[in-house]
Amino acid sequence: MDQIKNILVVDDEVQITEVIKAYLEREGYKVYTAYNGNDAISLFKRESIDFIVLDLMLTDLSGEEICKMIRVKSQVPILMLTAKAEEEDRVTGLYLGADDYLVKPFSPKELVARVKTIFRRTQKDFIKADIIEFNRGDLVIDLNKMELKKKGESVDLTPTEFKIATILAQNPNRVYSREDLIEKVLGIDYEGYDRTIDTHIKNIRQKIEDKNTKYIHTVYGVGYKFVGE
């Protein structure tokens, strides 16, 4: 059974927020709501959010500001709601990292359809196989055996390094921030230095890469992503 997805709906219009919540809950999602930007950021930090429906015009922080703040730490899908029909406003939202936009007034059914489409699009690269192979066997990860091989030779990874490598490899081309990796690998209660992820990444690179093959790419200012065929 698939894990229930958590969606954060951010809009200062209570009626709209409640309607969106009702339609999303009907589809089996767990919905959190916030009526201003500061509450939205607090909720996002506190809960494990899988998707954000974000109004562009809020009373304290703008949707653009919130989108920028979230994109520094996470690649969670964002559907932006806007009363602005001008192309420049829509393009700005997409440029800042929103995955799609919906112009008010809109049909709740269309919003649900957009959410489902974005989920499919952002998750289509997830690899569920027990054995993951890249570049014609150059790199092979066996999840059941918790073993990684480079050119047929077993690579000695620490448990933390193996977890990081697996998360990245299962989601090729998806960008993970340091905070994402810390939460998934070390737990949300981890209070150490976030740069510890950089050290783990450096060690993994030394063990699985060579001059001809680079698997883990740095996305400057954001985090890391795995690239391989």
Short mmCIF file of C-alpha atoms in Angstrom, two decimals:
data_model
loop_
_atom_site.label_atom_id
_atom_site.label_comp_id
_atom_site.label_asym_id
_atom_site.label_seq_id
_atom_site.Cartn_x
_atom_site.Cartn_y
_atom_site.Cartn_z
CA MET A 1 0.00 0.00 0.00
CA ASP A 2 1.34 3.42 -0.96
CA GLN A 3 2.26 5.79 1.84
CA ILE A 4 -0.25 8.60 2.38
CA LYS A 5 1.05 11.86 0.90
CA ASN A 6 1.10 15.01 3.02
CA ILE A 7 -0.01 18.20 1.27
CA LEU A 8 0.35 21.72 2.66
CA VAL A 9 -2.26 24.22 1.41
CA VAL A 10 -1.34 27.88 1.90
CA ASP A 11 -3.99 30.54 1.19
CA ASP A 12 -5.30 33.47 3.24
CA GLU A 13 -8.86 32.90 2.00
CA VAL A 14 -10.35 30.44 4.49
CA GLN A 15 -13.21 29.32 2.25
CA ILE A 16 -10.90 28.48 -0.65
CA THR A 17 -8.51 26.66 1.68
CA GLU A 18 -11.30 24.54 3.16
CA VAL A 19 -12.66 23.61 -0.26
CA ILE A 20 -9.21 22.57 -1.49
CA LYS A 21 -8.66 20.59 1.71
CA ALA A 22 -11.98 18.75 1.33
CA TYR A 23 -11.30 17.76 -2.28
CA LEU A 24 -7.75 16.59 -1.56
CA GLU A 25 -8.80 14.61 1.53
CA ARG A 26 -11.47 12.92 -0.60
CA GLU A 27 -8.60 11.63 -2.77
CA GLY A 28 -6.83 10.15 0.25
CA TYR A 29 -4.24 12.87 0.94
CA LYS A 30 -3.45 14.18 4.42
CA VAL A 31 -3.84 17.96 4.30
CA TYR A 32 -2.23 20.66 6.44
CA THR A 33 -3.40 24.26 6.11
CA ALA A 34 -1.82 27.65 6.71
CA TYR A 35 -3.33 31.10 6.19
CA ASN A 36 -0.10 33.11 6.05
CA GLY A 37 3.50 32.68 5.01
CA ASN A 38 5.11 32.44 8.43
CA ASP A 39 2.75 29.67 9.54
CA ALA A 40 3.41 27.88 6.25
CA ILE A 41 7.17 27.94 6.76
CA SER A 42 6.79 26.71 10.35
CA LEU A 43 4.54 23.85 9.24
CA PHE A 44 6.90 22.91 6.45
CA LYS A 45 9.83 22.71 8.86
CA ARG A 46 7.83 20.73 11.43
CA GLU A 47 5.99 18.22 9.23
CA SER A 48 7.10 15.90 6.43
CA ILE A 49 5.44 17.67 3.50
CA ASP A 50 5.27 15.98 0.09
CA PHE A 51 3.51 18.74 -1.87
CA ILE A 52 2.60 22.42 -1.46
CA VAL A 53 -0.37 24.31 -2.90
CA LEU A 54 0.74 27.93 -2.50
CA ASP A 55 -1.20 31.14 -3.03
CA LEU A 56 0.85 33.91 -4.61
CA MET A 57 -0.72 36.77 -2.63
CA LEU A 58 -0.57 36.41 1.17
CA THR A 59 -0.84 38.95 3.98
CA ASP A 60 2.73 38.70 5.29
CA LEU A 61 5.07 36.95 2.89
CA SER A 62 4.46 36.67 -0.83
CA GLY A 63 4.22 33.31 -2.54
CA GLU A 64 7.41 34.16 -4.42
CA GLU A 65 9.28 34.73 -1.14
CA ILE A 66 8.03 31.45 0.32
CA CYS A 67 8.90 29.58 -2.86
CA LYS A 68 12.45 30.97 -2.79
CA MET A 69 12.87 30.06 0.89
CA ILE A 70 11.65 26.50 0.35
CA ARG A 71 13.74 25.95 -2.78
CA VAL A 72 16.90 26.69 -0.81
CA LYS A 73 16.17 23.62 1.30
CA SER A 74 13.89 21.34 -0.71
CA GLN A 75 12.65 20.28 -4.15
CA VAL A 76 9.15 19.46 -2.86
CA PRO A 77 6.59 19.96 -5.68
CA ILE A 78 4.83 23.34 -5.58
CA LEU A 79 1.57 24.29 -7.33
CA MET A 80 1.16 28.06 -7.24
CA LEU A 81 -2.28 29.71 -7.11
CA THR A 82 -2.59 33.20 -8.51
CA ALA A 83 -5.24 35.79 -9.28
CA LYS A 84 -2.74 37.35 -11.66
CA ALA A 85 -3.34 36.23 -15.22
CA GLU A 86 -0.40 38.16 -16.65
CA GLU A 87 2.22 35.97 -18.31
CA GLU A 88 5.09 37.75 -16.52
CA ASP A 89 3.72 36.82 -13.08
CA ARG A 90 3.25 33.19 -14.08
CA VAL A 91 6.71 32.94 -15.57
CA THR A 92 8.22 34.51 -12.43
CA GLY A 93 6.60 31.84 -10.27
CA LEU A 94 7.90 29.05 -12.47
CA TYR A 95 11.34 30.63 -12.60
CA LEU A 96 11.49 30.70 -8.79
CA GLY A 97 10.85 26.97 -8.66
CA ALA A 98 7.08 26.38 -8.79
CA ASP A 99 6.20 23.23 -10.74
CA ASP A 100 2.96 24.61 -12.14
CA TYR A 101 0.39 27.37 -11.61
CA LEU A 102 -3.39 27.69 -11.53
CA VAL A 103 -5.22 30.98 -12.09
CA LYS A 104 -8.13 31.88 -9.80
CA PRO A 105 -11.01 31.21 -10.02
CA PHE A 106 -10.39 27.53 -10.70
CA SER A 107 -12.22 24.23 -10.47
CA PRO A 108 -11.25 22.16 -7.39
CA LYS A 109 -11.39 19.09 -9.63
CA GLU A 110 -8.82 20.68 -11.93
CA LEU A 111 -6.58 21.42 -8.94
CA VAL A 112 -6.74 17.77 -7.84
CA ALA A 113 -5.91 16.69 -11.38
CA ARG A 114 -2.92 19.05 -11.46
CA VAL A 115 -1.68 17.69 -8.11
CA LYS A 116 -1.87 14.11 -9.37
CA THR A 117 -0.12 15.02 -12.62
CA ILE A 118 2.73 16.79 -10.82
CA PHE A 119 3.13 13.86 -8.42
CA ARG A 120 3.42 11.48 -11.38
CA ARG A 121 5.86 13.76 -13.15
CA THR A 122 8.14 14.29 -10.17
CA GLN A 123 8.13 10.64 -9.11
CA LYS A 124 8.44 8.94 -12.51
CA ASP A 125 12.21 8.58 -12.19
CA PHE A 126 12.02 6.81 -8.83
CA ILE A 127 13.61 3.35 -9.12
CA LYS A 128 11.89 0.64 -7.06
CA ALA A 129 14.02 -2.33 -8.16
CA ASP A 130 16.00 -4.26 -5.55
CA ILE A 131 19.07 -4.12 -7.80
CA ILE A 132 19.95 -0.83 -9.48
CA GLU A 133 22.48 -0.80 -12.29
CA PHE A 134 24.09 2.18 -13.98
CA ASN A 135 26.27 2.64 -17.05
CA ARG A 136 26.14 -1.00 -18.19
CA GLY A 137 27.15 -2.44 -14.87
CA ASP A 138 29.82 0.09 -13.96
CA LEU A 139 27.88 0.71 -10.73
CA VAL A 140 25.49 -1.82 -9.17
CA ILE A 141 23.53 -1.34 -5.94
CA ASP A 142 21.91 -4.37 -4.30
CA LEU A 143 19.39 -3.09 -1.75
CA ASN A 144 18.66 -6.49 -0.22
CA LYS A 145 22.32 -7.25 0.41
CA MET A 146 23.12 -3.60 1.21
CA GLU A 147 26.02 -3.90 -1.21
CA LEU A 148 27.43 -1.54 -3.80
CA LYS A 149 29.82 -2.69 -6.52
CA LYS A 150 32.03 -0.61 -8.80
CA LYS A 151 33.24 -2.47 -11.91
CA GLY A 152 32.32 -5.76 -10.24
CA GLU A 153 34.28 -5.05 -7.05
CA SER A 154 32.51 -4.56 -3.73
CA VAL A 155 32.88 -1.01 -2.37
CA ASP A 156 33.33 -0.52 1.37
CA LEU A 157 30.72 2.07 2.36
CA THR A 158 29.64 3.02 5.86
CA PRO A 159 25.90 2.52 6.60
CA THR A 160 25.35 6.27 6.30
CA GLU A 161 27.22 6.47 3.00
CA PHE A 162 25.20 3.54 1.63
CA LYS A 163 21.92 5.22 2.62
CA ILE A 164 22.91 8.49 0.96
CA ALA A 165 24.09 6.75 -2.21
CA THR A 166 20.88 4.70 -2.38
CA ILE A 167 18.55 7.67 -1.89
CA LEU A 168 20.29 9.63 -4.62
CA ALA A 169 20.52 6.65 -7.01
CA GLN A 170 16.85 5.72 -6.59
CA ASN A 171 15.86 9.23 -7.66
CA PRO A 172 18.19 10.11 -10.55
CA ASN A 173 18.28 13.80 -11.53
CA ARG A 174 16.29 14.82 -8.46
CA VAL A 175 18.05 17.50 -6.44
CA TYR A 176 18.33 16.91 -2.69
CA SER A 177 19.34 19.65 -0.28
CA ARG A 178 21.57 18.87 2.69
CA GLU A 179 18.52 19.20 4.92
CA ASP A 180 16.63 16.63 2.81
CA LEU A 181 19.45 14.11 3.14
CA ILE A 182 19.93 14.74 6.85
CA GLU A 183 16.21 14.17 7.49
CA LYS A 184 16.09 10.98 5.39
CA VAL A 185 19.39 9.50 6.56
CA LEU A 186 20.12 10.85 10.05
CA GLY A 187 16.59 11.70 11.17
CA ILE A 188 14.65 14.91 11.69
CA ASP A 189 15.96 15.25 15.26
CA TYR A 190 19.61 15.35 14.15
CA GLU A 191 21.20 18.48 15.60
CA GLY A 192 24.70 18.25 14.16
CA TYR A 193 26.35 20.37 11.52
CA ASP A 194 24.62 20.12 8.12
CA ARG A 195 27.98 20.20 6.34
CA THR A 196 28.54 16.65 7.56
CA ILE A 197 26.61 15.63 4.44
CA ASP A 198 29.34 17.23 2.32
CA THR A 199 31.93 15.00 3.98
CA HIS A 200 29.86 11.89 3.32
CA ILE A 201 29.34 12.93 -0.32
CA LYS A 202 33.08 13.50 -0.75
CA ASN A 203 33.81 10.02 0.62
CA ILE A 204 31.19 8.40 -1.63
CA ARG A 205 32.59 10.14 -4.69
CA GLN A 206 36.09 8.92 -3.92
CA LYS A 207 34.80 5.35 -3.70
CA ILE A 208 32.44 5.14 -6.71
CA GLU A 209 33.70 7.69 -9.24
CA ASP A 210 36.68 7.87 -11.54
CA LYS A 211 38.01 10.33 -14.10
CA ASN A 212 35.55 9.10 -16.74
CA THR A 213 32.41 8.68 -14.64
CA LYS A 214 30.89 11.26 -12.29
CA TYR A 215 27.69 10.12 -10.59
CA ILE A 216 27.02 12.72 -7.90
CA HIS A 217 26.71 16.28 -9.19
CA THR A 218 26.68 19.41 -7.06
CA VAL A 219 23.84 21.85 -7.70
CA TYR A 220 25.41 25.00 -6.30
CA GLY A 221 23.39 26.76 -3.65
CA VAL A 222 20.91 23.89 -3.45
CA GLY A 223 22.39 20.42 -2.94
CA TYR A 224 23.22 17.23 -4.84
CA LYS A 225 21.77 15.01 -7.55
CA PHE A 226 22.65 11.59 -9.01
CA VAL A 227 23.25 11.29 -12.74
CA GLY A 228 23.70 7.97 -14.49
CA GLU A 229 22.27 5.77 -17.26
#
